[in-house]
Short mmCIF file of C-alpha atoms in Angstrom, two decimals:
data_model
loop_
_atom_site.label_atom_id
_atom_site.label_comp_id
_atom_site.label_asym_id
_atom_site.label_seq_id
_atom_site.Cartn_x
_atom_site.Cartn_y
_atom_site.Cartn_z
CA MET A 1 -13.13 -8.20 -17.01
CA ASN A 2 -11.45 -4.83 -17.59
CA LEU A 3 -9.58 -2.48 -15.44
CA THR A 4 -12.56 -0.99 -14.53
CA ALA A 5 -14.81 -3.20 -13.78
CA CYS A 6 -11.82 -4.83 -11.03
CA LEU A 7 -11.55 -0.83 -10.06
CA SER A 8 -15.32 -1.06 -9.49
CA LEU A 9 -14.97 -3.92 -7.46
CA SER A 10 -12.24 -2.82 -4.67
CA ALA A 11 -14.51 0.51 -4.84
CA ILE A 12 -17.35 -1.11 -3.60
CA LEU A 13 -15.25 -2.87 -1.09
CA PHE A 14 -13.90 -0.03 -0.18
CA SER A 15 -17.33 1.05 0.91
CA PHE A 16 -18.46 -1.82 2.70
CA GLY A 17 -15.43 -1.09 4.97
CA ILE A 18 -16.49 2.12 5.72
CA PHE A 19 -20.01 0.92 6.38
CA GLY A 20 -18.66 -1.89 8.70
CA LEU A 21 -16.59 0.91 9.95
CA MET A 22 -19.44 3.09 10.66
CA THR A 23 -22.26 0.94 12.04
CA ARG A 24 -20.05 -1.93 14.16
CA ARG A 25 -20.00 -1.06 17.86
CA LYS A 26 -17.61 -3.72 18.97
CA ILE A 27 -13.28 -3.03 18.23
CA ILE A 28 -12.53 -6.67 16.76
CA ALA A 29 -15.43 -5.96 14.33
CA MET A 30 -13.85 -2.54 13.29
CA LEU A 31 -10.56 -4.08 13.08
CA LEU A 32 -12.31 -6.77 10.11
CA ALA A 33 -14.32 -3.53 8.62
CA ILE A 34 -10.48 -2.43 7.80
CA GLU A 35 -9.05 -5.55 7.12
CA LEU A 36 -11.92 -5.37 4.31
CA MET A 37 -10.37 -1.29 3.02
CA LEU A 38 -6.99 -2.98 3.17
CA ASN A 39 -8.18 -5.88 0.58
CA ALA A 40 -9.49 -2.97 -1.42
CA ALA A 41 -5.94 -1.59 -2.07
CA LEU A 42 -5.25 -4.89 -2.56
CA ILE A 43 -7.36 -5.22 -5.57
CA ASN A 44 -6.22 -1.92 -6.75
CA CYS A 45 -2.72 -2.67 -6.51
CA VAL A 46 -2.53 -5.12 -8.50
CA ALA A 47 -4.72 -4.64 -11.19
CA PHE A 48 -3.62 -1.52 -11.93
CA ALA A 49 -0.09 -3.27 -12.63
CA TYR A 50 -1.59 -6.36 -14.64
CA TYR A 51 -3.44 -3.04 -16.98
CA ALA A 52 -0.28 -1.19 -16.66
CA PRO A 53 0.79 0.17 -20.33
CA ALA A 54 4.22 -0.78 -22.15
CA GLY A 55 7.40 0.13 -20.67
CA ALA A 56 5.47 0.33 -16.90
CA ASP A 57 7.73 -1.20 -14.17
CA THR A 58 5.14 -3.92 -13.33
CA ASP A 59 7.04 -5.68 -10.53
CA VAL A 60 5.60 -2.77 -8.69
CA GLY A 61 2.21 -4.52 -8.02
CA SER A 62 3.65 -7.51 -6.35
CA ILE A 63 6.05 -5.53 -4.15
CA LEU A 64 3.82 -2.76 -2.59
CA PRO A 65 1.16 -5.46 -1.03
CA ILE A 66 4.11 -7.09 0.38
CA PHE A 67 4.54 -3.95 2.77
CA ILE A 68 0.98 -3.38 2.80
CA VAL A 69 0.78 -6.92 3.77
CA ALA A 70 3.33 -6.48 6.62
CA ILE A 71 2.06 -3.20 7.66
CA THR A 72 -1.46 -4.82 8.21
CA SER A 73 -0.13 -8.07 10.46
CA ALA A 74 1.64 -5.32 12.46
CA GLU A 75 -1.30 -2.99 13.15
CA MET A 76 -3.41 -6.03 13.32
CA ALA A 77 -0.97 -7.94 16.60
CA VAL A 78 -0.96 -5.16 18.06
CA ALA A 79 -4.36 -4.13 17.85
CA LEU A 80 -5.98 -7.94 19.54
CA ALA A 81 -3.63 -7.39 21.78
CA VAL A 82 -4.75 -4.25 23.56
CA ILE A 83 -8.10 -5.38 22.33
CA VAL A 84 -7.42 -8.39 24.55
CA ALA A 85 -5.47 -6.54 27.30
CA MET A 86 -8.56 -3.84 27.42
CA TYR A 87 -11.05 -6.37 28.08
CA ARG A 88 -8.72 -9.02 30.81
CA LYS A 89 -8.98 -5.62 32.63
CA ARG A 90 -12.58 -3.85 32.14
CA LYS A 91 -14.40 -6.75 30.24
CA VAL A 92 -15.92 -4.17 27.72
CA ILE A 93 -15.50 -4.38 24.18
CA ASP A 94 -18.14 -2.03 23.22
CA ILE A 95 -16.84 1.30 22.27
CA GLU A 96 -19.83 3.31 23.63
CA ARG A 97 -19.05 2.43 27.06
CA LEU A 98 -14.97 2.90 26.79
CA GLU A 99 -15.53 6.49 26.44
CA ASP A 100 -13.83 7.32 29.73
CA LEU A 101 -10.52 5.97 28.30
CA HIS A 102 -9.40 9.73 27.62
CA ASP A 103 -9.87 10.82 30.78
CA MET B 1 -4.04 -14.84 -18.00
CA GLU B 2 -5.58 -14.35 -21.93
CA ALA B 3 -8.33 -12.33 -21.38
CA THR B 4 -11.50 -15.12 -22.77
CA LEU B 5 -14.94 -15.89 -21.63
CA THR B 6 -13.80 -17.97 -19.58
CA THR B 7 -11.65 -15.57 -17.25
CA ASP B 8 -15.07 -13.25 -17.46
CA ILE B 9 -16.91 -15.83 -16.16
CA LEU B 10 -14.29 -16.52 -13.65
CA PHE B 11 -13.81 -13.04 -12.41
CA TYR B 12 -17.20 -12.02 -12.22
CA LEU B 13 -17.89 -15.24 -9.89
CA PHE B 14 -15.00 -14.69 -7.83
CA SER B 15 -16.82 -10.82 -7.91
CA ALA B 16 -19.92 -11.65 -6.20
CA ALA B 17 -18.21 -14.50 -4.21
CA ILE B 18 -15.79 -11.38 -2.44
CA LEU B 19 -18.47 -8.90 -2.52
CA GLY B 20 -21.11 -11.30 -0.72
CA CYS B 21 -18.68 -12.08 1.59
CA GLY B 22 -17.71 -8.47 2.53
CA LEU B 23 -21.21 -7.54 2.97
CA MET B 24 -21.82 -10.59 5.16
CA ALA B 25 -18.79 -10.21 6.84
CA VAL B 26 -20.17 -6.18 7.87
CA THR B 27 -23.20 -7.23 8.48
CA VAL B 28 -23.53 -10.49 10.52
CA LYS B 29 -24.08 -10.41 14.07
CA ASN B 30 -22.15 -13.17 14.91
CA LEU B 31 -18.81 -12.28 14.95
CA LEU B 32 -17.47 -15.61 14.28
CA HIS B 33 -19.41 -16.16 11.76
CA SER B 34 -18.37 -12.37 10.31
CA ALA B 35 -14.70 -13.61 10.97
CA ILE B 36 -15.07 -16.37 8.72
CA ALA B 37 -17.29 -14.20 5.51
CA LEU B 38 -14.25 -11.97 5.37
CA MET B 39 -12.29 -15.42 5.11
CA GLY B 40 -14.46 -16.42 2.27
CA CYS B 41 -13.32 -13.10 0.93
CA LEU B 42 -9.98 -13.27 1.19
CA PHE B 43 -10.13 -16.33 -0.99
CA GLY B 44 -11.41 -14.56 -3.84
CA THR B 45 -9.27 -11.92 -3.06
CA ALA B 46 -6.64 -14.32 -4.04
CA GLY B 47 -8.66 -15.89 -6.11
CA LEU B 48 -8.56 -12.43 -8.54
CA PHE B 49 -5.59 -12.04 -7.99
CA LEU B 50 -4.59 -15.81 -9.68
CA LEU B 51 -6.78 -14.40 -12.48
CA LEU B 52 -4.58 -11.27 -12.64
CA ASP B 53 -1.64 -13.28 -13.20
CA HIS B 54 0.12 -12.72 -9.62
CA GLU B 55 0.52 -16.00 -8.12
CA PHE B 56 2.78 -13.93 -5.70
CA VAL B 57 0.45 -12.12 -3.64
CA ALA B 58 -2.33 -14.40 -3.98
CA LEU B 59 -0.48 -16.61 -1.85
CA MET B 60 0.85 -14.22 -0.11
CA GLN B 61 -2.54 -13.70 0.94
CA ILE B 62 -3.22 -16.96 1.80
CA LEU B 63 -0.69 -17.83 4.03
CA VAL B 64 -0.50 -14.09 5.62
CA TYR B 65 -4.21 -12.91 5.88
CA ILE B 66 -5.71 -16.09 6.00
CA GLY B 67 -4.04 -18.62 7.75
CA GLY B 68 -2.01 -15.54 10.13
CA VAL B 69 -4.65 -12.59 10.49
CA VAL B 70 -8.35 -14.52 10.39
CA ILE B 71 -6.75 -17.18 12.52
CA PHE B 72 -5.48 -14.07 15.01
CA ILE B 73 -8.93 -12.27 15.21
CA ILE B 74 -10.96 -15.69 15.21
CA TYR B 75 -9.39 -16.11 18.71
CA ALA B 76 -8.99 -12.96 19.54
CA VAL B 77 -13.09 -13.02 19.49
CA LEU B 78 -12.88 -16.29 21.71
CA LEU B 79 -11.38 -14.98 23.73
CA THR B 80 -13.36 -11.68 24.94
CA THR B 81 -17.07 -12.25 23.63
CA HIS B 82 -17.88 -15.62 24.85
CA LEU B 83 -17.86 -16.86 21.33
CA GLY B 84 -19.12 -13.89 19.93
CA THR B 85 -22.86 -14.20 20.50
CA ARG B 86 -23.76 -11.13 22.92
CA TYR B 87 -24.42 -8.86 19.63
CA LEU B 88 -24.45 -5.20 20.56
CA PRO B 89 -27.32 -3.06 17.74
CA ALA B 90 -26.32 0.72 16.26
CA SER B 91 -28.00 3.69 16.86
CA THR B 92 -30.13 4.65 13.46
CA LEU B 93 -28.29 7.32 14.19
CA LYS B 94 -25.18 5.16 13.03
CA TYR B 95 -26.56 3.29 10.14
CA ILE B 96 -28.17 6.08 8.12
CA SER B 97 -24.73 7.87 8.98
CA GLY B 98 -22.07 4.98 7.65
CA VAL B 99 -24.38 3.99 4.81
CA THR B 100 -24.43 7.76 3.98
CA LEU B 101 -20.40 7.82 4.24
CA ALA B 102 -20.37 4.33 1.73
CA ALA B 103 -22.28 5.75 -0.89
CA ILE B 104 -20.88 9.20 -1.00
CA VAL B 105 -17.16 7.70 -0.85
CA LEU B 106 -18.55 4.98 -3.59
CA GLY B 107 -20.35 7.85 -5.45
CA LEU B 108 -15.98 10.21 -5.76
CA VAL B 109 -14.55 6.67 -6.77
CA LEU B 110 -17.03 5.47 -9.08
CA HIS B 111 -17.36 8.89 -11.05
CA ILE B 112 -13.21 9.10 -10.73
CA ASP B 113 -12.71 5.04 -12.26
CA PRO B 114 -13.94 5.59 -15.71
CA GLN B 115 -11.64 8.02 -16.58
CA ALA B 116 -8.74 5.86 -16.45
CA THR B 117 -7.19 5.48 -19.76
CA HIS B 118 -4.90 2.18 -20.70
CA THR B 119 -8.05 -0.11 -20.01
CA ALA B 120 -6.13 -2.93 -22.07
CA VAL B 121 -3.69 -5.21 -21.19
CA ASN B 122 -0.50 -4.69 -22.90
CA PRO B 123 0.31 -7.79 -25.09
CA ASP B 124 3.73 -8.64 -24.59
CA ARG B 125 3.46 -8.14 -20.59
CA THR B 126 5.22 -10.88 -18.67
CA ALA B 127 3.65 -12.73 -14.89
CA THR B 128 6.76 -10.69 -12.35
CA THR B 129 8.34 -14.26 -11.83
CA ILE B 130 9.60 -14.89 -7.39
CA ASP B 131 12.84 -14.20 -8.45
CA ALA B 132 12.32 -10.95 -9.82
CA ILE B 133 10.47 -9.58 -6.10
CA GLY B 134 13.28 -11.47 -4.74
CA TYR B 135 16.33 -9.11 -6.85
CA ARG B 136 14.26 -6.07 -6.04
CA LEU B 137 13.68 -6.26 -2.53
CA LEU B 138 16.80 -6.21 -1.82
CA ASP B 139 18.38 -4.22 -5.00
CA GLY B 140 20.37 -0.90 -2.97
CA SER B 141 20.35 1.21 -6.19
CA THR B 142 17.37 3.55 -6.69
CA ASN B 143 15.40 1.48 -7.99
CA GLY B 144 15.46 -0.76 -5.02
CA PHE B 145 13.70 -1.35 -2.37
CA LEU B 146 15.95 -2.65 -0.16
CA ILE B 147 15.68 0.09 2.59
CA PRO B 148 11.35 0.21 3.23
CA PHE B 149 12.29 -4.09 3.23
CA GLU B 150 14.57 -3.54 6.55
CA VAL B 151 12.36 -1.02 7.75
CA ILE B 152 9.40 -3.22 7.94
CA SER B 153 11.28 -5.68 9.10
CA VAL B 154 12.20 -4.09 12.08
CA LEU B 155 8.56 -2.44 12.12
CA LEU B 156 7.42 -5.86 12.30
CA LEU B 157 9.89 -7.15 15.44
CA SER B 158 9.36 -4.20 16.99
CA ALA B 159 5.79 -4.94 17.06
CA MET B 160 5.45 -8.61 17.84
CA ILE B 161 7.48 -7.44 20.90
CA GLY B 162 5.16 -5.02 21.69
CA ALA B 163 2.37 -7.03 21.22
CA ALA B 164 3.60 -9.70 23.48
CA THR B 165 4.26 -6.83 26.30
CA ILE B 166 0.66 -5.07 26.01
CA ALA B 167 -0.94 -8.93 26.47
CA LYS B 168 1.43 -10.48 28.77
CA HIS B 169 -0.64 -11.29 32.43
CA GLN B 170 -0.52 -8.88 34.91
CA LYS B 171 -0.43 -9.21 38.17
CA PRO B 172 -3.07 -8.31 40.14
CA GLY B 173 -1.86 -5.39 42.37
CA ALA B 174 1.02 -4.96 41.26
CA THR B 175 0.59 -2.33 38.88
CA ASN B 176 -0.18 1.56 38.73
CA ASP B 177 -3.56 0.72 37.81
CA GLU B 178 -5.28 3.81 38.99
CA ASP B 179 -9.37 2.83 37.82
CA GLU B 180 -11.22 3.08 40.62
CA THR B 181 -14.07 0.91 38.76
CA GLY B 182 -12.79 -2.78 40.36
CA GLY B 183 -12.90 -4.35 36.93
CA SER B 184 -9.67 -5.93 37.70
CA ALA B 185 -8.42 -9.08 39.21
CA SER B 186 -12.87 -10.71 38.57
#
């Protein structure tokens, strides 16, 4: 276990997230992929704090994830509320059938 | 934690769990199953955080992500897709573009990663305590995080109010709905 292994893990997880974001057609599945990418970012934060050189401020490695998690929760709450409202109105969650949203 | 053979084995076990569940989460057809796979991925990440001496982040991961966000996603799946069974296949073009973009990003990041210089653990490092996190969050000096902390609380409150307002059930015909598709109140 070293820094490069942790960073490689998070890079692979991030690329899974991008793959999911590009290939999924349901909005909820795309949100799930975004969640994976944010998780990869969290792994980076913690890994950099753990392998920080002497004299570095390692508390930030625990504080930055608080902000990431809070913003993610806010984003998820609003996005899922929009999805539920949209489904109630149109019975569609496939993004390729929501093209008329920009009209 | 001391770098020993045990932590190495644990690290690779957690990594395998994270990557396996992560891949399942983006490929499985049933949306409910992929939400549960995401849960496994987040559990693995929490274990990794414990291994990296960040107990607070690991607890937050379990409480907020698994206990909150994933449950919320599962609720949204159940509310919108009839148990998530109807599968919508993506076009071949989207598959190709998804794989290409993911490979490009992965290649770039893996090209940069090995150039990280500080790869050894600082021998006299101390694990961050919850007390220290609390003091730093409420510290108003230039070293503290008081203002971001307050801003994030306002953001969370407004997001909650906004989500409740958006998802509130509207009476059919009571608002300015202009869609001529006739999809409302069915």
